Tab-separated table of C-alpha atoms in Angstrom:
chain	number	residue	atom	x	y	z
X	1	UNK	CA	59.282	-11.742	29.833
X	2	UNK	CA	55.625	-12.772	29.290
X	3	UNK	CA	53.200	-10.240	27.893
X	4	UNK	CA	49.456	-9.991	28.357
X	5	UNK	CA	46.547	-10.110	25.931
X	6	UNK	CA	45.399	-7.078	23.949
X	7	UNK	CA	41.892	-7.119	25.489
X	8	UNK	CA	42.953	-5.987	28.951
X	9	UNK	CA	42.057	-9.280	30.604
X	10	UNK	CA	45.494	-9.930	32.097
X	11	UNK	CA	45.932	-13.270	30.339
X	12	UNK	CA	49.678	-14.093	30.262
X	13	UNK	CA	51.196	-14.817	26.867
X	14	UNK	CA	54.659	-16.286	26.328
X	15	UNK	CA	57.129	-14.029	24.521
X	16	UNK	CA	59.867	-15.083	22.105
X	17	UNK	CA	62.443	-13.916	24.639
X	18	UNK	CA	61.186	-16.367	27.279
X	19	UNK	CA	63.018	-19.576	27.976
X	20	UNK	CA	61.493	-22.654	26.310
X	21	UNK	CA	58.784	-24.022	28.601
X	22	UNK	CA	55.782	-25.061	26.550
X	23	UNK	CA	53.895	-26.792	29.400
X	24	UNK	CA	54.105	-23.615	31.514
X	25	UNK	CA	53.039	-21.428	28.595
X	26	UNK	CA	49.998	-23.645	28.021
X	27	UNK	CA	49.170	-23.741	31.726
X	28	UNK	CA	49.432	-19.944	32.020
X	29	UNK	CA	47.187	-19.444	29.004
X	30	UNK	CA	44.624	-21.966	30.252
X	31	UNK	CA	44.700	-20.465	33.745
X	32	UNK	CA	44.025	-17.040	32.336
X	33	UNK	CA	41.292	-18.028	29.890
X	34	UNK	CA	39.266	-20.746	31.635
X	35	UNK	CA	38.068	-18.617	34.595
X	36	UNK	CA	36.590	-16.162	32.093
X	37	UNK	CA	34.447	-18.761	30.335
X	38	UNK	CA	30.984	-20.037	31.267
X	39	UNK	CA	31.977	-23.207	33.098
X	40	UNK	CA	29.425	-26.054	33.205
X	41	UNK	CA	28.938	-28.051	36.428
X	42	UNK	CA	26.446	-30.768	37.264
X	43	UNK	CA	25.243	-28.867	40.343
X	44	UNK	CA	26.147	-26.135	42.810
X	45	UNK	CA	27.631	-28.727	45.156
X	46	UNK	CA	29.934	-30.053	42.432
X	47	UNK	CA	30.966	-26.483	41.617
X	48	UNK	CA	31.692	-25.775	45.273
X	49	UNK	CA	33.831	-28.893	45.601
X	50	UNK	CA	35.797	-27.992	42.460
X	51	UNK	CA	36.400	-24.257	42.818
X	52	UNK	CA	38.581	-24.264	45.919
X	53	UNK	CA	42.113	-23.281	46.830
X	54	UNK	CA	44.022	-21.841	43.893
X	55	UNK	CA	40.919	-22.542	41.788
X	56	UNK	CA	38.645	-20.445	44.011
X	57	UNK	CA	36.070	-18.381	42.089
X	58	UNK	CA	37.059	-14.904	40.958
X	59	UNK	CA	34.836	-11.865	40.514
X	60	UNK	CA	33.233	-11.975	37.085
X	61	UNK	CA	33.370	-15.760	36.746
X	62	UNK	CA	30.289	-17.345	35.161
X	63	UNK	CA	29.074	-20.925	35.588
X	64	UNK	CA	26.242	-23.005	34.173
X	65	UNK	CA	24.465	-25.389	36.572
X	66	UNK	CA	23.107	-28.291	34.594
X	67	UNK	CA	20.633	-29.617	37.178
X	68	UNK	CA	18.674	-26.372	37.471
X	69	UNK	CA	19.610	-24.944	34.028
X	70	UNK	CA	20.917	-21.702	35.540
X	71	UNK	CA	23.626	-19.215	34.686
X	72	UNK	CA	25.395	-17.828	37.776
X	73	UNK	CA	27.815	-14.916	38.210
X	74	UNK	CA	30.387	-14.675	41.012
X	75	UNK	CA	30.242	-11.068	42.243
X	76	UNK	CA	33.352	-11.324	44.384
X	77	UNK	CA	31.571	-12.554	47.477
X	78	UNK	CA	28.838	-14.936	46.376
X	79	UNK	CA	27.217	-16.649	43.402
X	80	UNK	CA	24.284	-14.678	41.965
X	81	UNK	CA	21.853	-16.246	39.499
X	82	UNK	CA	21.644	-14.161	36.344
X	83	UNK	CA	19.501	-16.404	34.175
X	84	UNK	CA	17.547	-19.612	33.928
X	85	UNK	CA	17.392	-21.858	30.923
X	86	UNK	CA	14.319	-22.305	28.777
X	87	UNK	CA	11.785	-22.989	31.515
X	88	UNK	CA	8.849	-24.756	29.925
X	89	UNK	CA	5.320	-24.506	31.276
X	90	UNK	CA	4.247	-27.640	33.148
X	91	UNK	CA	0.601	-28.621	33.593
X	92	UNK	CA	-0.619	-29.093	37.165
X	93	UNK	CA	-2.648	-32.219	37.930
X	94	UNK	CA	-5.883	-31.119	39.552
X	95	UNK	CA	-7.692	-32.494	42.574
X	96	UNK	CA	-11.100	-34.117	42.166
X	97	UNK	CA	-13.865	-31.601	41.474
X	98	UNK	CA	-11.647	-29.104	39.641
X	99	UNK	CA	-11.042	-28.769	35.893
X	100	UNK	CA	-8.726	-26.707	33.713
X	101	UNK	CA	-9.551	-23.586	31.702
X	102	UNK	CA	-11.732	-21.765	34.196
X	103	UNK	CA	-13.223	-18.603	32.652
X	104	UNK	CA	-11.338	-19.486	29.431
X	105	UNK	CA	-8.057	-18.606	31.159
X	106	UNK	CA	-6.355	-21.754	29.920
X	107	UNK	CA	-4.783	-24.793	31.566
X	108	UNK	CA	-3.362	-24.290	35.061
X	109	UNK	CA	0.436	-24.491	34.685
X	110	UNK	CA	3.653	-23.373	36.377
X	111	UNK	CA	7.214	-22.575	35.392
X	112	UNK	CA	10.455	-21.672	37.156
X	113	UNK	CA	11.609	-18.057	36.837
X	114	UNK	CA	14.634	-16.133	38.028
X	115	UNK	CA	13.996	-12.514	38.945
X	116	UNK	CA	16.945	-10.336	40.030
X	117	UNK	CA	18.908	-13.392	41.057
X	118	UNK	CA	16.061	-15.022	42.993
X	119	UNK	CA	14.248	-18.167	41.925
X	120	UNK	CA	10.466	-17.834	41.725
X	121	UNK	CA	7.515	-19.862	40.505
X	122	UNK	CA	5.006	-18.356	38.086
X	123	UNK	CA	1.499	-19.648	37.386
X	124	UNK	CA	-0.874	-19.198	34.470
X	125	UNK	CA	-4.383	-20.448	33.751
X	126	UNK	CA	-7.387	-21.032	35.971
X	127	UNK	CA	-9.436	-23.832	37.453
X	128	UNK	CA	-13.152	-24.387	37.002
X	129	UNK	CA	-15.645	-26.013	39.324
X	130	UNK	CA	-19.039	-27.042	37.945
X	131	UNK	CA	-20.602	-27.770	41.319
X	132	UNK	CA	-19.869	-27.363	45.018
X	133	UNK	CA	-21.228	-29.111	48.113
X	134	UNK	CA	-24.213	-27.425	49.727
X	135	UNK	CA	-21.888	-26.239	52.458
X	136	UNK	CA	-18.347	-26.188	51.074
X	137	UNK	CA	-15.280	-26.536	53.256
X	138	UNK	CA	-13.430	-23.341	54.065
X	139	UNK	CA	-10.421	-24.368	51.986
X	140	UNK	CA	-9.553	-26.705	49.110
X	141	UNK	CA	-6.285	-28.077	47.726
X	142	UNK	CA	-6.207	-27.523	43.965
X	143	UNK	CA	-3.551	-30.017	42.872
X	144	UNK	CA	-3.680	-33.784	43.180
X	145	UNK	CA	0.097	-34.177	42.939
X	146	UNK	CA	2.610	-32.050	44.802
X	147	UNK	CA	4.778	-29.664	42.826
X	148	UNK	CA	8.388	-30.884	42.366
X	149	UNK	CA	10.861	-30.044	45.132
X	150	UNK	CA	12.731	-27.631	42.827
X	151	UNK	CA	9.706	-25.292	42.661
X	152	UNK	CA	8.517	-25.458	46.267
X	153	UNK	CA	9.003	-22.329	48.409
X	154	UNK	CA	11.265	-22.412	51.438
X	155	UNK	CA	8.492	-20.955	53.587
X	156	UNK	CA	4.756	-20.576	53.147
X	157	UNK	CA	3.805	-17.994	50.476
X	158	UNK	CA	0.355	-16.427	50.813
X	159	UNK	CA	-1.164	-14.358	47.990
X	160	UNK	CA	-4.567	-13.205	46.787
X	161	UNK	CA	-6.101	-14.708	43.642
X	162	UNK	CA	-9.276	-13.595	41.821
X	163	UNK	CA	-12.414	-15.676	41.508
X	164	UNK	CA	-15.777	-15.281	39.813
X	165	UNK	CA	-18.347	-13.043	41.489
X	166	UNK	CA	-21.091	-15.330	40.176
X	167	UNK	CA	-22.379	-17.544	43.003
X	168	UNK	CA	-19.878	-15.855	45.289
X	169	UNK	CA	-19.972	-13.009	47.785
X	170	UNK	CA	-16.225	-12.612	47.234
X	171	UNK	CA	-14.175	-11.793	44.148
X	172	UNK	CA	-10.874	-12.996	45.611
X	173	UNK	CA	-9.606	-15.906	47.653
X	174	UNK	CA	-6.436	-16.547	49.633
X	175	UNK	CA	-3.926	-18.912	48.027
X	176	UNK	CA	-1.246	-20.641	50.075
X	177	UNK	CA	1.664	-22.008	48.056
X	178	UNK	CA	2.847	-24.519	50.630
X	179	UNK	CA	6.319	-25.880	51.307
X	180	UNK	CA	5.025	-29.408	50.623
X	181	UNK	CA	4.143	-28.470	47.038
X	182	UNK	CA	0.380	-28.154	47.387
X	183	UNK	CA	-1.785	-25.160	46.415
X	184	UNK	CA	-4.433	-24.468	49.025
X	185	UNK	CA	-7.220	-21.898	48.481
X	186	UNK	CA	-9.120	-20.426	51.418
X	187	UNK	CA	-12.368	-18.480	51.646
X	188	UNK	CA	-14.968	-20.810	50.139
X	189	UNK	CA	-18.222	-21.364	51.985
X	190	UNK	CA	-22.009	-21.457	51.758
X	191	UNK	CA	-22.067	-18.106	49.918
X	192	UNK	CA	-18.728	-18.472	48.157
X	193	UNK	CA	-18.999	-21.094	45.408
X	194	UNK	CA	-17.200	-19.500	42.436
X	195	UNK	CA	-17.303	-21.382	39.112
X	196	UNK	CA	-13.699	-20.396	38.474
X	197	UNK	CA	-10.525	-19.395	40.333
X	198	UNK	CA	-7.649	-17.810	38.424
X	199	UNK	CA	-3.919	-18.033	39.144
X	200	UNK	CA	-2.952	-16.134	35.988
X	201	UNK	CA	0.201	-14.065	36.508
X	202	UNK	CA	0.698	-15.149	40.133
X	203	UNK	CA	4.405	-15.215	41.091
X	204	UNK	CA	5.893	-16.180	44.445
X	205	UNK	CA	9.475	-16.310	45.591
X	206	UNK	CA	11.055	-19.656	46.308
């Protein structure tokens, strides 16, 4: 009768006493090994359409999603992200009036993170503003081009970001990371004209 592997993984191995059935032996071996590998799929939807029926995911199965560069683990009830690929920093195109490297904090950039199985967006750098209108608007959009759909939050994310206390009665502004991919800062005004606004270290859940 078939035996199993020596690593305690329950992978069936044909024995010399078994009847000759090479195709079955190969199929049993493949069926035992493949679910324990990191399986690449083009996307979560492709994975879902493939792993059904007798190929349904098993607890401990790991997959790699090529579109989002993410390693997922099936915990027995759902897929949980356990890693992202090398997520490079991407420079944000700024709206008119703003420049990069405010307060020498570097270029304003973002990258995709995964924290405890949840996708997030992280920012670094700061914007500078050499001059403001005499009476500024109460809010300004920082980016000229919307962030890609893959790094836009599902709902509005509101956080506090620091700004210069020079030419400003405030040392922090409100930042809305909007579902349409735009970064909107609130709190500017006649007495709030900071020469820089920093997003360094800001992280929001997607």
